[in-house]
Coordinates of N, CA, C and O in Angstrom, one line a residue:
M913 N -57.5 23.5 -52.1 CA -58.2 23.1 -50.9 C -59.5 22.4 -51.3 O -60.2 22.8 -52.2
K914 N -59.7 21.2 -50.7 CA -60.8 20.4 -50.9 C -62.1 21.0 -50.4 O -62.1 21.6 -49.3
K915 N -63.1 21.0 -51.2 CA -64.4 21.6 -50.8 C -65.1 20.7 -49.8 O -65.2 19.5 -50.0
P916 N -65.5 21.3 -48.7 CA -66.2 20.5 -47.7 C -67.5 19.9 -48.1 O -68.2 20.5 -48.9
S917 N -67.8 18.7 -47.6 CA -69.1 18.1 -48.0 C -70.3 18.9 -47.3 O -70.0 19.7 -46.4
S918 N -71.5 18.5 -47.7 CA -72.6 19.2 -47.1 C -72.7 19.0 -45.6 O -73.0 19.9 -44.8
N919 N -72.4 17.8 -45.1 CA -72.4 17.5 -43.7 C -71.3 18.3 -43.0 O -71.5 18.8 -41.9
E920 N -70.1 18.4 -43.6 CA -69.0 19.1 -43.0 C -69.3 20.6 -42.9 O -69.0 21.3 -41.9
R921 N -70.0 21.1 -44.0 CA -70.3 22.6 -44.0 C -71.3 22.8 -42.9 O -71.2 23.8 -42.1
E922 N -72.3 22.0 -42.7 CA -73.3 22.1 -41.7 C -72.7 22.1 -40.3 O -73.0 22.9 -39.4
A923 N -71.8 21.1 -40.1 CA -71.1 21.0 -38.8 C -70.3 22.2 -38.5 O -70.3 22.7 -37.3
L924 N -69.6 22.7 -39.5 CA -68.7 23.9 -39.2 C -69.6 25.1 -38.9 O -69.4 25.9 -38.0
L925 N -70.7 25.2 -39.7 CA -71.6 26.4 -39.4 C -72.2 26.3 -38.0 O -72.2 27.3 -37.3
I926 N -72.6 25.1 -37.6 CA -73.2 25.0 -36.2 C -72.2 25.3 -35.2 O -72.4 26.0 -34.2
A927 N -71.0 24.8 -35.4 CA -69.9 25.0 -34.4 C -69.6 26.5 -34.3 O -69.4 27.0 -33.2
L928 N -69.5 27.2 -35.4 CA -69.1 28.6 -35.4 C -70.3 29.4 -34.9 O -70.0 30.4 -34.1
L929 N -71.5 29.1 -35.2 CA -72.6 29.8 -34.6 C -72.7 29.6 -33.1 O -73.0 30.6 -32.4
T930 N -72.4 28.5 -32.6 CA -72.4 28.2 -31.2 C -71.3 29.1 -30.5 O -71.6 29.7 -29.5
R931 N -70.2 29.2 -31.2 CA -69.1 30.1 -30.6 C -69.5 31.5 -30.7 O -69.2 32.3 -29.8
L932 N -70.2 31.9 -31.7 CA -70.7 33.3 -31.8 C -71.7 33.6 -30.7 O -71.6 34.6 -30.0
F933 N -72.7 32.7 -30.6 CA -73.7 32.9 -29.6 C -73.2 32.9 -28.1 O -73.8 33.5 -27.3
T934 N -72.1 32.2 -27.9 CA -71.6 32.2 -26.5 C -70.5 33.3 -26.3 O -69.9 33.3 -25.3
G935 N -70.3 34.1 -27.4 CA -69.4 35.2 -27.2 C -67.9 34.9 -27.5 O -67.0 35.7 -27.2
E936 N -67.6 33.7 -28.0 CA -66.2 33.3 -28.2 C -65.6 34.0 -29.4 O -64.4 34.2 -29.5
I937 N -66.5 34.2 -30.4 CA -66.0 34.9 -31.6 C -67.0 36.0 -32.0 O -68.1 36.1 -31.5
T938 N -66.5 36.9 -32.8 CA -67.4 38.1 -33.3 C -68.0 37.7 -34.6 O -67.7 36.8 -35.3
E939 N -69.0 38.6 -35.0 CA -69.6 38.4 -36.3 C -68.6 38.5 -37.4 O -68.6 37.8 -38.4
G940 N -67.6 39.4 -37.3 CA -66.5 39.6 -38.3 C -65.7 38.3 -38.4 O -65.4 37.9 -39.5
Q941 N -65.3 37.7 -37.3 CA -64.6 36.5 -37.3 C -65.4 35.4 -37.9 O -64.8 34.5 -38.6
L942 N -66.6 35.3 -37.6 CA -67.5 34.3 -38.2 C -67.5 34.4 -39.7 O -67.3 33.5 -40.4
L943 N -67.8 35.7 -40.2 CA -67.8 35.9 -41.6 C -66.5 35.5 -42.3 O -66.5 34.8 -43.3
R944 N -65.4 35.9 -41.8 CA -64.1 35.6 -42.4 C -63.9 34.1 -42.4 O -63.4 33.6 -43.5
T945 N -64.2 33.4 -41.4 CA -64.0 31.9 -41.3 C -64.9 31.3 -42.3 O -64.5 30.4 -43.1
L946 N -66.2 31.7 -42.4 CA -67.1 31.1 -43.4 C -66.7 31.3 -44.8 O -66.7 30.4 -45.6
R947 N -66.3 32.6 -45.1 CA -65.8 32.9 -46.4 C -64.6 32.1 -46.9 O -64.6 31.6 -48.0
K948 N -63.7 32.0 -46.0 CA -62.4 31.3 -46.3 C -62.6 29.7 -46.3 O -62.2 29.0 -47.2
D949 N -63.2 29.2 -45.2 CA -63.3 27.8 -45.0 C -64.4 27.1 -45.8 O -64.3 25.9 -46.2
L950 N -65.5 27.8 -46.0 CA -66.6 27.1 -46.7 C -66.6 27.4 -48.2 O -66.8 26.6 -49.0
L951 N -66.3 28.7 -48.5 CA -66.3 29.1 -50.0 C -64.9 29.2 -50.6 O -64.8 29.3 -51.8
N952 N -63.9 29.2 -49.8 CA -62.5 29.4 -50.3 C -62.4 30.5 -51.3 O -61.9 30.4 -52.4
M953 N -63.0 31.7 -50.8 CA -63.0 32.9 -51.7 C -62.2 34.0 -51.1 O -62.1 34.1 -49.9
S954 N -61.6 34.8 -51.9 CA -60.9 36.0 -51.5 C -61.9 37.1 -51.1 O -63.1 37.0 -51.4
Q955 N -61.5 38.1 -50.4 CA -62.4 39.2 -50.1 C -63.0 39.8 -51.3 O -64.2 40.1 -51.4
T956 N -62.1 40.0 -52.3 CA -62.6 40.7 -53.6 C -63.7 39.8 -54.2 O -64.7 40.3 -54.7
E957 N -63.4 38.5 -54.3 CA -64.4 37.6 -54.9 C -65.7 37.6 -54.1 O -66.8 37.7 -54.7
Y958 N -65.6 37.5 -52.8 CA -66.9 37.5 -52.0 C -67.6 38.8 -52.0 O -68.8 38.8 -52.1
A959 N -66.9 39.9 -52.0 CA -67.5 41.2 -52.0 C -68.3 41.4 -53.3 O -69.4 41.9 -53.3
T960 N -67.7 40.9 -54.4 CA -68.4 41.0 -55.7 C -69.7 40.1 -55.7 O -70.7 40.5 -56.1
L961 N -69.6 38.9 -55.1 CA -70.7 38.0 -55.0 C -71.9 38.6 -54.3 O -73.0 38.5 -54.7
V962 N -71.6 39.3 -53.1 CA -72.7 39.8 -52.3 C -73.0 41.3 -52.6 O -74.0 41.8 -52.0
G963 N -72.3 41.9 -53.5 CA -72.6 43.3 -53.9 C -72.2 44.4 -52.9 O -72.9 45.4 -52.8
V964 N -71.1 44.2 -52.2 CA -70.5 45.2 -51.4 C -69.1 45.5 -51.8 O -68.5 44.7 -52.5
S965 N -68.5 46.6 -51.4 CA -67.1 46.9 -51.7 C -66.2 46.0 -50.9 O -66.6 45.5 -49.8
R966 N -65.0 45.7 -51.4 CA -64.0 45.0 -50.7 C -63.7 45.6 -49.4 O -63.5 45.0 -48.3
R967 N -63.6 47.0 -49.4 CA -63.3 47.7 -48.2 C -64.4 47.5 -47.1 O -64.1 47.3 -45.9
T968 N -65.7 47.5 -47.5 CA -66.8 47.3 -46.6 C -66.6 45.9 -46.0 O -66.8 45.7 -44.8
L969 N -66.4 44.9 -46.8 CA -66.2 43.5 -46.4 C -65.1 43.4 -45.4 O -65.2 42.8 -44.3
S970 N -63.9 44.1 -45.7 CA -62.8 44.1 -44.8 C -63.1 44.7 -43.5 O -62.7 44.2 -42.4
D971 N -63.8 45.8 -43.5 CA -64.2 46.5 -42.3 C -65.1 45.6 -41.4 O -64.9 45.5 -40.2
I972 N -66.0 44.9 -42.0 CA -66.9 44.0 -41.3 C -66.1 42.9 -40.7 O -66.3 42.5 -39.5
E973 N -65.2 42.3 -41.4 CA -64.4 41.2 -40.9 C -63.5 41.6 -39.8 O -63.1 40.8 -39.0
R974 N -63.1 42.9 -39.8 CA -62.3 43.4 -38.7 C -63.1 44.0 -37.6 O -62.6 44.6 -36.6
D975 N -64.4 43.8 -37.7 CA -65.3 44.4 -36.7 C -65.2 45.9 -36.5 O -65.3 46.4 -35.4
A976 N -64.9 46.5 -37.7 CA -64.8 48.0 -37.7 C -66.1 48.6 -38.4 O -66.7 47.9 -39.2
G977 N -66.4 49.8 -38.1 CA -67.5 50.4 -38.7 C -68.8 50.0 -38.2 O -68.9 49.2 -37.3
S978 N -69.9 50.5 -38.8 CA -71.3 50.1 -38.4 C -72.1 49.8 -39.6 O -72.8 50.7 -40.1
P979 N -72.0 48.6 -40.1 CA -72.7 48.2 -41.3 C -74.3 48.3 -41.1 O -74.7 48.0 -40.0
S980 N -75.0 48.6 -42.1 CA -76.5 48.6 -42.0 C -77.0 47.2 -41.9 O -76.3 46.2 -42.3
L981 N -78.2 47.1 -41.5 CA -78.9 45.8 -41.4 C -78.9 45.1 -42.8 O -78.7 43.9 -43.0
A982 N -79.2 46.0 -43.8 CA -79.3 45.5 -45.2 C -77.9 44.9 -45.6 O -77.9 43.8 -46.3
V983 N -76.8 45.5 -45.3 CA -75.5 45.0 -45.7 C -75.2 43.7 -44.9 O -74.7 42.8 -45.5
L984 N -75.5 43.7 -43.6 CA -75.3 42.5 -42.9 C -76.1 41.3 -43.5 O -75.6 40.2 -43.6
N985 N -77.3 41.6 -43.8 CA -78.1 40.5 -44.4 C -77.5 40.0 -45.8 O -77.5 38.9 -46.1
A986 N -77.1 41.0 -46.6 CA -76.5 40.6 -47.9 C -75.2 39.8 -47.7 O -75.0 38.8 -48.4
I987 N -74.4 40.1 -46.7 CA -73.1 39.4 -46.6 C -73.3 38.0 -46.0 O -72.5 37.1 -46.2
F988 N -74.3 37.8 -45.2 CA -74.5 36.5 -44.6 C -75.5 35.6 -45.3 O -75.6 34.4 -45.1
K989 N -76.2 36.2 -46.3 CA -77.2 35.4 -47.1 C -76.7 34.2 -47.7 O -77.3 33.1 -47.7
P990 N -75.5 34.2 -48.3 CA -75.0 33.0 -49.0 C -74.8 31.8 -48.0 O -74.7 30.6 -48.4
F991 N -74.8 32.1 -46.7 CA -74.6 31.0 -45.7 C -76.0 30.6 -45.1 O -76.0 29.8 -44.1
G992 N -77.0 31.2 -45.6 CA -78.4 30.9 -45.1 C -78.6 31.6 -43.7 O -79.5 31.1 -43.0
L993 N -78.0 32.7 -43.5 CA -78.1 33.4 -42.2 C -78.7 34.8 -42.5 O -78.5 35.4 -43.6
K994 N -79.3 35.4 -41.5 CA -79.7 36.8 -41.5 C -79.5 37.4 -40.1 O -79.5 36.7 -39.1
A995 N -79.4 38.7 -40.1 CA -79.2 39.4 -38.9 C -80.4 39.3 -38.0 O -81.6 39.3 -38.5
G996 N -80.3 39.2 -36.7 CA -81.4 39.1 -35.8 C -81.1 39.6 -34.4 O -80.0 40.1 -34.2
L997 N -82.0 39.5 -33.6 CA -81.8 40.0 -32.2 C -81.4 38.9 -31.3 O -82.1 37.8 -31.3
L998 N -80.3 39.1 -30.6 CA -79.8 38.1 -29.7 C -79.5 38.8 -28.4 O -79.1 39.9 -28.3
P999 N -79.6 38.0 -27.3 CA -79.2 38.6 -26.0 C -77.7 39.0 -26.0 O -76.8 38.2 -26.5
R1000 N -77.3 40.1 -25.4 CA -75.9 40.5 -25.4 C -75.2 39.8 -24.3 O -74.0 39.6 -24.4
N1001 N -75.9 39.4 -23.3 CA -75.3 38.7 -22.1 C -75.0 37.2 -22.5 O -75.9 36.5 -22.7
P1002 N -73.7 36.8 -22.5 CA -73.4 35.4 -22.8 C -74.1 34.4 -21.9 O -74.5 33.4 -22.4
A1003 N -74.2 34.7 -20.7 CA -74.9 33.8 -19.8 C -76.4 33.6 -20.1 O -76.9 32.5 -20.1
L1004 N -77.0 34.7 -20.5 CA -78.4 34.6 -20.9 C -78.5 33.8 -22.3 O -79.4 33.0 -22.4
M1005 N -77.6 34.0 -23.1 CA -77.6 33.3 -24.4 C -77.4 31.8 -24.2 O -78.1 31.0 -24.8
K1006 N -76.4 31.4 -23.3 CA -76.2 30.0 -23.0 C -77.5 29.4 -22.4 O -77.9 28.3 -22.8
K1007 N -78.2 30.1 -21.5 CA -79.4 29.6 -20.9 C -80.5 29.5 -22.0 O -81.2 28.4 -22.0
L1008 N -80.6 30.4 -22.9 CA -81.5 30.3 -24.0 C -81.2 29.1 -24.9 O -82.1 28.3 -25.2
L1009 N -80.0 28.9 -25.2 CA -79.6 27.7 -26.1 C -79.9 26.4 -25.3 O -80.3 25.4 -25.9
T1010 N -79.6 26.4 -24.0 CA -79.8 25.2 -23.3 C -81.3 24.8 -23.2 O -81.7 23.7 -23.4
E1011 N -82.1 25.8 -22.9 CA -83.5 25.6 -22.8 C -84.1 25.2 -24.1 O -85.0 24.3 -24.1
S1012 N -83.7 25.8 -25.2 CA -84.2 25.5 -26.5 C -83.8 24.1 -26.9 O -84.6 23.4 -27.5
S1013 N -82.6 23.6 -26.5 CA -82.2 22.2 -26.9 C -83.0 21.2 -26.0 O -83.2 20.1 -26.5
E1014 N -83.3 21.6 -24.8 CA -84.1 20.7 -24.0 C -85.5 20.5 -24.4 O -86.1 19.5 -24.2
T1015 N -86.1 21.5 -25.0 CA -87.5 21.4 -25.5 C -87.6 21.0 -26.9 O -88.7 20.8 -27.4
A1016 N -86.5 20.9 -27.6 CA -86.6 20.4 -29.0 C -87.1 19.0 -29.1 O -86.7 18.2 -28.2
P1017 N -87.8 18.7 -30.2 CA -88.3 17.3 -30.3 C -87.3 16.3 -30.5 O -86.3 16.5 -31.0

């Protein structure tokens, strides 16, 4: 599989984050897609890279279990992401995204 360019990686990340923020995908689906499409890594390879067990990674990708904030930060760090507070309500999240894009320079 051809490694995506920097611009392609950024575009994929933005598209996936938008889908996450609007409730179309889960954090687990986001992680799985990023791991496979950006890094082209197996669960075992990625788990070793971020310092968690393959089972923990698998559980997170299946949206099972309750990983700690430290684990979430470790698994998303290679993508330049960290866990944060977001509105649970998709309509509120869309409003927040719309307002922030309107006020951006």
